[in-house]
Amino acid sequence: MDGKLVIAFSALFFGVACGPGGDDPTDLNNLGNNGSVEVIERDGIESDDFVDLLHYYLSTQEDGPGLYAYRPATPDEAPVLIDPNVTIQNPFNVTFPIAETEGGNTLHLRPKGVFYNAGETFPPVAGEIPSVKSYLVTTDPSQLDSAPQQVSNHDYPGSFIGSSAYLAFGDSLSTSSIWVSILNMRIDLNMTADEAPLTLPEDGGFLASMLGEGSQTHDHWLYIDADGSLKFYDTQFATSTPVNDEDSGMPLANLKTRGSFITYLGVDNALVLLMDADADTQNGEFGLVYRVTRPGLAGPGVAKLLTNGDGEPIEFGMPGSILGRTIPGEAARWNDTEAFYFAEGPGIFSSDIPAQLTRVTADGWTALQIELDDFAAFSAPIFVRVDGGFFWAPGYKPELIYPDGNDPSSWVRTPLDAPQPNESTIFSSAGDWVYYQSADDAAVALNVKTGDTLELANSLWIGGSFVSEVGEEIRTGLIARQELATVLVHLADNRLGAVEAARPQDGVVILGDLPETTDEVLVNGPAIGPARLVRLEHEDGGVEVIAIDTREAGSLRRIMESPAQQWAYESDIAGTPIEIDVPPDTTGPLSMF
């Protein structure tokens, strides 16, 4: 092993949207209450994280749909069409980053490959349901001289509509796997075109994969069997061992087969949502949070129902349920090797819950509740790790909170004199700087220690890139919570800019002018390094991909010949001619690019 780790990301949804607004599109300088940071322009942001890798995106352009590769190291070269037959209408694409050593014990994170589906042709032959196969391409520039590698021999009709990818740890692409939910199968990325995928046990429910002791590969697969028992399977699903209740010592059983993975606590534990098979579902389906420990550390795998000091469990609505508390999304959660934190507030079906910060450990949970003056006055999407604590805004009042220990009354809360937050699309920080949108539509950078603020009026932070050097906590899969390197901003005058995340006071790199018809600017999740692909939506509904490099002002390039527009192809159903629309929505960069 050379210290590598693979993490999978679905690319079905894009990150941040909306264009800047306001009355004065030229007013970029709005200084904060505590300190002033003059907005200046700079030539570029130095970076040691640039690596010559291919960046991938999908295009639905009528004259050339498919999967494309762009090489930022040769920015003037046109993108290369990698596969014209990718199932662009219902894509199932997963980017596999790998954390690998680059001398010594330092881990660096790099995207290494893309897993995707493709048919025999696109558009498919009229009247036929296309057969779909899976392929793998790498980010190494040599891929431009090689054909995509078919992975496994599956050949299923249609796309994996409604499927999701589950992250599977590995020390390289060849030792990594992907679970396809709708088909209940696992595809190992080292499978040849002649090998069949592994089929998981029938009528059960897959929850998570966990590392083997002293390993960086997925040696244990947590599964709810058809009989309702919780088990760990080996990598081939040939043998299984029951998961015992940590308190009673008896196998955990009588469960609904539809559970849900929540998150990891380090590499040893996972938090999952489980539901008793005999639970009353008249008022909805609700599950309880358990901590599951992988086999090896405590003998066989064990599970523990997590409760607070009063013996109360954490209850969430099961996936798909519209009732009860929902498992917190990315914007309102954080976890490290010791604890899982999440913020929430009153909602349509949970109005009895005040603003609340919950700390979950391997042994139990505790929560701080804050009564609000206004029912809706809670901005849960602002929840950023900084300075050993969290920046959040209950009641839209910004503060730092340090949830250390099991007694919430001892948690230190420090109010901040800063512009009123409204929402945030940047879920990480750099040094003491956090980024959010203010109530008066400004893009705000706030130093929580000094109080200095940078306000870009009528502008939007649209996403960030992260430093490549990572620690062992990367095994939890929290790519989106690594330290920020740069933050992109859609300026009020319709220019695209970037700031150095730890030093926004050094100025804004103006990457270029956006087209006058630009309506929304988006990036697709986290990325590493200064080179990025960005998605533009135009006022007429067209979509295109542009390229930028934050090391260089004026680096914005429009790499597509024209924006993708909606078009249609002719097909038929049972002999009846029809037209099938191909909307431009799928056009955009894949995750990690």
Coordinates of N, CA and C in Angstrom, one line a residue, residues 371-523:
E371 N -34.3 28.8 22.3 CA -35.6 29.3 21.9 C -35.5 30.6 21.1
L372 N -36.3 30.6 20.0 CA -36.2 31.8 19.1 C -37.4 32.6 19.2
D373 N -37.2 33.9 18.9 CA -38.3 34.9 19.0 C -39.3 34.7 17.8
D374 N -38.7 34.3 16.7 CA -39.5 34.1 15.5 C -39.5 32.6 15.1
F375 N -40.6 32.1 14.8 CA -40.7 30.7 14.4 C -39.8 30.3 13.3
A376 N -39.7 31.2 12.3 CA -38.8 30.8 11.1 C -37.4 31.4 11.2
A377 N -37.1 32.0 12.2 CA -35.8 32.8 12.3 C -34.7 31.9 12.7
F378 N -34.4 30.9 11.8 CA -33.2 30.1 12.0 C -32.5 29.7 10.7
S379 N -31.3 30.1 10.6 CA -30.6 29.9 9.3 C -29.7 28.6 9.5
A380 N -30.3 27.5 9.5 CA -29.5 26.2 9.7 C -28.4 26.0 8.6
P381 N -28.6 26.5 7.3 CA -27.6 26.3 6.3 C -26.3 26.9 6.6
I382 N -26.2 27.8 7.6 CA -24.9 28.4 8.0 C -24.4 27.6 9.2
F383 N -23.4 26.7 8.9 CA -22.8 25.9 10.0 C -21.4 25.5 9.5
V384 N -20.4 26.3 9.9 CA -19.1 26.1 9.4 C -18.1 25.9 10.5
R385 N -17.2 24.9 10.4 CA -16.2 24.6 11.4 C -15.1 25.7 11.3
V386 N -14.8 26.3 12.4 CA -13.7 27.3 12.4 C -13.2 27.5 13.8
D387 N -11.9 27.7 14.0 CA -11.3 28.0 15.3 C -11.7 27.0 16.3
G388 N -11.8 25.7 16.0 CA -12.1 24.7 16.9 C -13.5 24.6 17.3
G389 N -14.3 25.5 16.8 CA -15.8 25.5 17.1 C -16.5 25.6 15.8
F390 N -17.7 26.3 15.9 CA -18.5 26.5 14.7 C -19.0 27.9 14.6
F391 N -19.1 28.4 13.4 CA -19.8 29.6 13.1 C -21.2 29.2 12.6
W392 N -22.2 29.8 13.3 CA -23.6 29.6 12.9 C -24.4 30.8 13.2
A393 N -25.7 30.8 13.0 CA -26.5 32.0 13.1 C -28.0 31.7 13.6
P394 N -28.2 31.2 14.8 CA -29.5 31.0 15.3 C -30.3 32.3 15.4
G395 N -31.5 32.3 14.8 CA -32.2 33.6 14.8 C -31.5 34.6 13.9
Y396 N -30.7 34.2 13.0 CA -29.9 35.0 12.0 C -29.0 35.9 12.8
K397 N -28.6 35.5 14.0 CA -27.6 36.3 14.8 C -26.3 35.5 14.8
P398 N -25.2 36.0 14.1 CA -24.0 35.3 14.0 C -23.3 35.1 15.3
E399 N -22.7 33.9 15.5 CA -22.0 33.7 16.7 C -21.0 32.5 16.5
L400 N -20.0 32.4 17.4 CA -19.2 31.2 17.5 C -19.7 30.4 18.7
I401 N -19.6 29.1 18.5 CA -20.0 28.2 19.5 C -19.0 27.0 19.6
Y402 N -18.6 26.7 20.8 CA -17.7 25.6 21.0 C -18.3 24.5 21.8
P403 N -18.9 23.5 21.1 CA -19.6 22.4 21.7 C -18.7 21.3 22.3
D404 N -17.9 21.6 23.3 CA -17.0 20.6 23.9 C -17.6 20.0 25.1
G405 N -17.5 18.7 25.2 CA -18.0 18.0 26.4 C -19.5 17.7 26.3
N406 N -20.0 16.9 27.3 CA -21.4 16.4 27.2 C -22.4 17.3 27.9
D407 N -22.0 18.4 28.4 CA -22.9 19.3 29.1 C -23.1 20.6 28.3
P408 N -24.2 20.7 27.6 CA -24.4 21.9 26.7 C -24.4 23.2 27.5
S409 N -24.7 23.2 28.8 CA -24.7 24.5 29.5 C -23.3 25.0 29.6
S410 N -22.3 24.2 29.4 CA -20.9 24.6 29.5 C -20.3 25.0 28.1
W411 N -21.1 24.8 27.0 CA -20.6 25.2 25.7 C -20.5 26.7 25.6
V412 N -19.4 27.2 25.2 CA -19.1 28.6 25.1 C -19.7 29.2 23.8
R413 N -20.5 30.3 24.0 CA -21.1 31.0 22.8 C -20.6 32.4 22.8
T414 N -20.1 32.8 21.6 CA -19.5 34.2 21.5 C -20.2 34.9 20.4
P415 N -21.1 35.9 20.7 CA -21.8 36.7 19.7 C -20.7 37.5 18.8
L416 N -21.1 37.7 17.5 CA -20.2 38.4 16.6 C -20.9 39.6 16.1
D417 N -20.2 40.7 16.0 CA -20.7 41.9 15.4 C -20.3 41.9 13.9
A418 N -21.2 41.3 13.1 CA -20.9 41.1 11.7 C -22.2 41.3 10.9
P419 N -22.1 41.4 9.6 CA -23.3 41.5 8.7 C -24.2 40.3 9.0
Q420 N -25.5 40.6 9.0 CA -26.5 39.6 9.3 C -26.5 38.5 8.2
P421 N -26.2 37.2 8.6 CA -26.2 36.2 7.6 C -27.6 35.8 7.1
N422 N -27.7 35.4 5.8 CA -28.9 34.9 5.3 C -28.8 33.4 4.9
E423 N -27.7 33.1 4.2 CA -27.5 31.7 3.8 C -26.0 31.5 3.5
S424 N -25.6 30.3 3.3 CA -24.2 30.0 2.9 C -24.2 28.9 1.9
T425 N -23.3 29.0 0.9 CA -23.0 28.0 0.0 C -21.6 27.5 0.1
I426 N -20.8 28.0 1.1 CA -19.5 27.6 1.3 C -19.4 27.0 2.7
F427 N -19.2 25.7 2.7 CA -19.4 24.9 3.9 C -18.1 24.7 4.7
S428 N -17.0 25.3 4.3 CA -15.8 25.2 5.0 C -15.2 26.5 5.3
S429 N -14.0 26.6 5.8 CA -13.3 27.8 6.1 C -11.8 27.8 5.8
A430 N -11.2 28.9 6.0 CA -9.7 28.9 5.8 C -9.1 29.8 6.8
G431 N -8.3 29.3 7.7 CA -7.8 30.0 8.8 C -9.0 30.5 9.7
D432 N -9.1 31.8 9.9 CA -10.2 32.3 10.7 C -11.3 32.9 9.8
W433 N -11.3 32.7 8.5 CA -12.2 33.3 7.5 C -13.4 32.4 7.2
V434 N -14.6 32.9 7.2 CA -15.8 32.2 6.8 C -16.4 33.0 5.7
Y435 N -17.3 32.3 4.9 CA -17.9 33.0 3.8 C -19.4 32.7 3.8
Y436 N -20.2 33.8 3.5 CA -21.6 33.6 3.5 C -22.3 34.8 2.7
Q437 N -23.6 34.6 2.5 CA -24.4 35.7 1.9 C -25.1 36.4 3.0
S438 N -25.1 37.7 2.9 CA -25.8 38.6 3.9 C -27.2 38.8 3.6
A439 N -27.9 39.3 4.5 CA -29.4 39.6 4.4 C -29.6 40.7 3.3
D440 N -28.6 41.5 3.0 CA -28.7 42.6 2.0 C -28.0 42.2 0.7
D441 N -27.9 40.9 0.5 CA -27.4 40.4 -0.8 C -25.9 40.7 -1.1
A442 N -25.1 40.7 -0.1 CA -23.7 40.9 -0.3 C -23.0 39.6 -0.1
A443 N -21.9 39.3 -0.8 CA -21.0 38.2 -0.5 C -20.1 38.7 0.6
V444 N -20.1 38.0 1.7 CA -19.3 38.4 2.9 C -18.2 37.5 3.2
A445 N -17.0 37.9 3.4 CA -16.0 37.2 4.0 C -15.7 37.8 5.4
L446 N -15.8 36.9 6.4 CA -15.7 37.4 7.8 C -14.5 36.7 8.5
N447 N -13.6 37.5 9.1 CA -12.6 36.9 10.0 C -13.2 36.9 11.4
V448 N -13.4 35.7 11.9 CA -14.1 35.5 13.2 C -13.2 35.9 14.4
K449 N -11.9 36.1 14.2 CA -11.1 36.5 15.3 C -10.9 38.0 15.3
T450 N -10.6 38.6 14.2 CA -10.4 40.1 14.1 C -11.6 40.9 13.9
G451 N -12.7 40.3 13.3 CA -13.9 41.0 13.0 C -13.8 41.7 11.6
D452 N -12.7 41.6 10.9 CA -12.6 42.2 9.6 C -13.5 41.5 8.7
T453 N -14.1 42.3 7.8 CA -15.1 41.8 6.8 C -14.8 42.4 5.4
L454 N -15.0 41.5 4.5 CA -15.0 42.0 3.1 C -16.4 41.7 2.5
E455 N -17.1 42.8 2.1 CA -18.4 42.7 1.6 C -18.4 43.1 0.1
L456 N -18.8 42.2 -0.8 CA -18.9 42.5 -2.2 C -20.4 42.6 -2.5
A457 N -20.9 43.8 -2.6 CA -22.3 44.1 -2.7 C -22.9 43.4 -4.0
N458 N -24.1 42.9 -3.8 CA -24.9 42.3 -4.9 C -24.1 41.3 -5.6
S459 N -23.3 40.5 -4.9 CA -22.5 39.5 -5.5 C -22.7 38.1 -4.8
L460 N -22.3 37.1 -5.4 CA -22.5 35.7 -4.9 C -21.2 34.9 -4.8
W461 N -21.0 34.3 -3.6 CA -20.0 33.2 -3.6 C -20.6 32.0 -4.3
I462 N -19.9 31.4 -5.2 CA -20.5 30.3 -5.9 C -19.9 28.9 -5.6
G463 N -18.8 28.9 -4.9 CA -18.1 27.7 -4.6 C -16.7 27.9 -4.3
G464 N -16.0 26.8 -3.9 CA -14.6 26.9 -3.5 C -13.8 25.7 -4.0
S465 N -12.5 25.9 -4.0 CA -11.6 24.8 -4.2 C -10.8 24.6 -2.9
F466 N -10.2 23.4 -2.8 CA -9.6 23.1 -1.5 C -8.2 22.7 -1.6
V467 N -7.5 22.8 -0.5 CA -6.1 22.4 -0.6 C -6.0 20.9 -0.7
S468 N -4.9 20.4 -1.4 CA -4.8 19.0 -1.7 C -4.3 18.2 -0.5
E469 N -3.5 18.8 0.3 CA -3.0 18.1 1.5 C -4.1 17.8 2.5
V470 N -4.2 16.6 2.9 CA -5.3 16.2 3.7 C -4.7 15.3 4.9
G471 N -5.5 15.1 5.9 CA -5.1 14.3 7.0 C -5.9 13.0 7.0
E472 N -5.7 12.1 8.0 CA -6.4 10.8 8.0 C -7.9 11.0 8.1
E473 N -8.4 12.1 8.5 CA -9.8 12.3 8.6 C -10.5 12.2 7.2
I474 N -9.7 12.3 6.2 CA -10.3 12.2 4.8 C -11.0 10.8 4.7
R475 N -10.6 9.9 5.5 CA -11.3 8.6 5.4 C -12.8 8.6 5.7
T476 N -13.2 9.7 6.4 CA -14.6 9.9 6.7 C -15.4 10.3 5.5
G477 N -14.7 10.7 4.4 CA -15.4 11.1 3.2 C -15.8 12.5 3.1
L478 N -15.3 13.4 4.0 CA -15.7 14.8 4.1 C -14.9 15.6 3.2
I479 N -14.9 15.4 1.9 CA -14.1 16.2 1.0 C -14.6 17.7 1.1
A480 N -15.9 17.9 1.2 CA -16.4 19.2 1.2 C -16.1 20.0 2.4
R481 N -15.5 19.4 3.4 CA -15.1 20.1 4.6 C -13.6 20.2 4.8
Q482 N -12.8 20.1 3.7 CA -11.4 20.3 3.8 C -11.2 21.8 3.8
E483 N -10.0 22.2 4.2 CA -9.6 23.7 4.2 C -9.7 24.3 2.8
L484 N -10.4 25.5 2.8 CA -10.5 26.2 1.5 C -9.2 26.7 1.0
A485 N -9.0 26.7 -0.3 CA -7.8 27.3 -0.9 C -8.3 28.6 -1.6
T486 N -9.3 28.5 -2.4 CA -9.8 29.7 -3.1 C -11.4 29.7 -3.0
V487 N -12.0 30.8 -3.2 CA -13.4 30.9 -3.3 C -13.8 31.8 -4.5
L488 N -14.7 31.2 -5.3 CA -15.1 31.9 -6.5 C -16.3 32.8 -6.2
V489 N -16.4 34.0 -6.9 CA -17.5 34.9 -6.7 C -18.0 35.4 -8.1
H490 N -19.3 35.5 -8.2 CA -20.0 36.1 -9.3 C -20.2 37.5 -8.9
L491 N -19.5 38.4 -9.5 CA -19.5 39.8 -9.1 C -20.7 40.5 -9.7
A492 N -21.1 41.6 -9.0 CA -22.3 42.4 -9.4 C -22.2 42.9 -10.9
D493 N -21.0 43.2 -11.4 CA -20.8 43.7 -12.7 C -20.7 42.6 -13.7
N494 N -21.1 41.3 -13.3 CA -21.1 40.2 -14.2 C -19.7 39.7 -14.6
R495 N -18.8 39.9 -13.7 CA -17.5 39.3 -13.9 C -17.3 38.1 -12.9
L496 N -16.5 37.2 -13.3 CA -16.2 36.1 -12.4 C -14.8 36.3 -11.8
G497 N -14.8 36.2 -10.4 CA -13.6 36.5 -9.7 C -13.3 35.4 -8.7
A498 N -12.1 35.5 -8.0 CA -11.7 34.5 -7.0 C -10.9 35.3 -6.0
V499 N -11.0 34.8 -4.7 CA -10.1 35.3 -3.7 C -9.4 34.1 -3.0
E500 N -8.2 34.4 -2.5 CA -7.5 33.5 -1.7 C -8.2 33.3 -0.4
A501 N -8.6 32.1 -0.1 CA -9.6 31.9 1.0 C -9.0 32.4 2.3
A502 N -7.7 32.2 2.6 CA -7.1 32.6 3.9 C -6.7 34.0 3.9
R503 N -6.7 34.7 2.7 CA -6.3 36.1 2.6 C -7.1 36.9 1.6
P504 N -8.4 37.0 1.9 CA -9.2 37.7 0.9 C -8.9 39.2 0.9
Q505 N -8.2 39.7 1.9 CA -7.8 41.1 1.9 C -6.8 41.4 0.9
D506 N -6.2 40.4 0.3 CA -5.1 40.6 -0.7 C -5.7 40.9 -2.1
G507 N -7.1 40.8 -2.2 CA -7.7 41.2 -3.4 C -8.4 40.1 -4.2
V508 N -9.1 40.5 -5.2 CA -9.9 39.7 -6.1 C -9.2 39.5 -7.4
V509 N -9.0 38.2 -7.8 CA -8.5 37.9 -9.2 C -9.7 38.0 -10.1
I510 N -9.6 38.8 -11.1 CA -10.7 38.9 -12.1 C -10.4 37.9 -13.2
L511 N -11.2 36.8 -13.2 CA -10.9 35.7 -14.1 C -11.4 36.1 -15.5
G512 N -12.4 36.9 -15.6 CA -12.9 37.3 -16.9 C -14.4 37.8 -16.9
D513 N -14.8 38.3 -18.0 CA -16.2 38.8 -18.1 C -17.1 37.6 -18.5
L514 N -18.2 37.5 -17.9 CA -19.2 36.5 -18.3 C -20.1 37.0 -19.4
P515 N -20.7 36.2 -20.2 CA -21.6 36.6 -21.2 C -22.7 37.5 -20.7
E516 N -23.2 38.5 -21.4 CA -24.2 39.3 -21.0 C -25.5 38.5 -20.7
T517 N -25.7 37.4 -21.3 CA -26.9 36.6 -21.2 C -26.8 35.7 -20.0
T518 N -25.8 35.7 -19.2 CA -25.6 34.8 -18.1 C -26.7 35.0 -17.0
D519 N -27.3 33.9 -16.7 CA -28.4 34.0 -15.6 C -27.9 33.4 -14.3
E520 N -27.2 32.2 -14.4 CA -26.8 31.6 -13.2 C -25.4 31.0 -13.4
V521 N -24.6 30.9 -12.4 CA -23.2 30.4 -12.4 C -23.1 29.3 -11.4
L522 N -22.6 28.2 -11.7 CA -22.6 27.0 -10.8 C -21.3 26.3 -10.9
V523 N -20.9 25.7 -9.8 CA -19.8 24.7 -9.8 C -20.4 23.4 -9.2

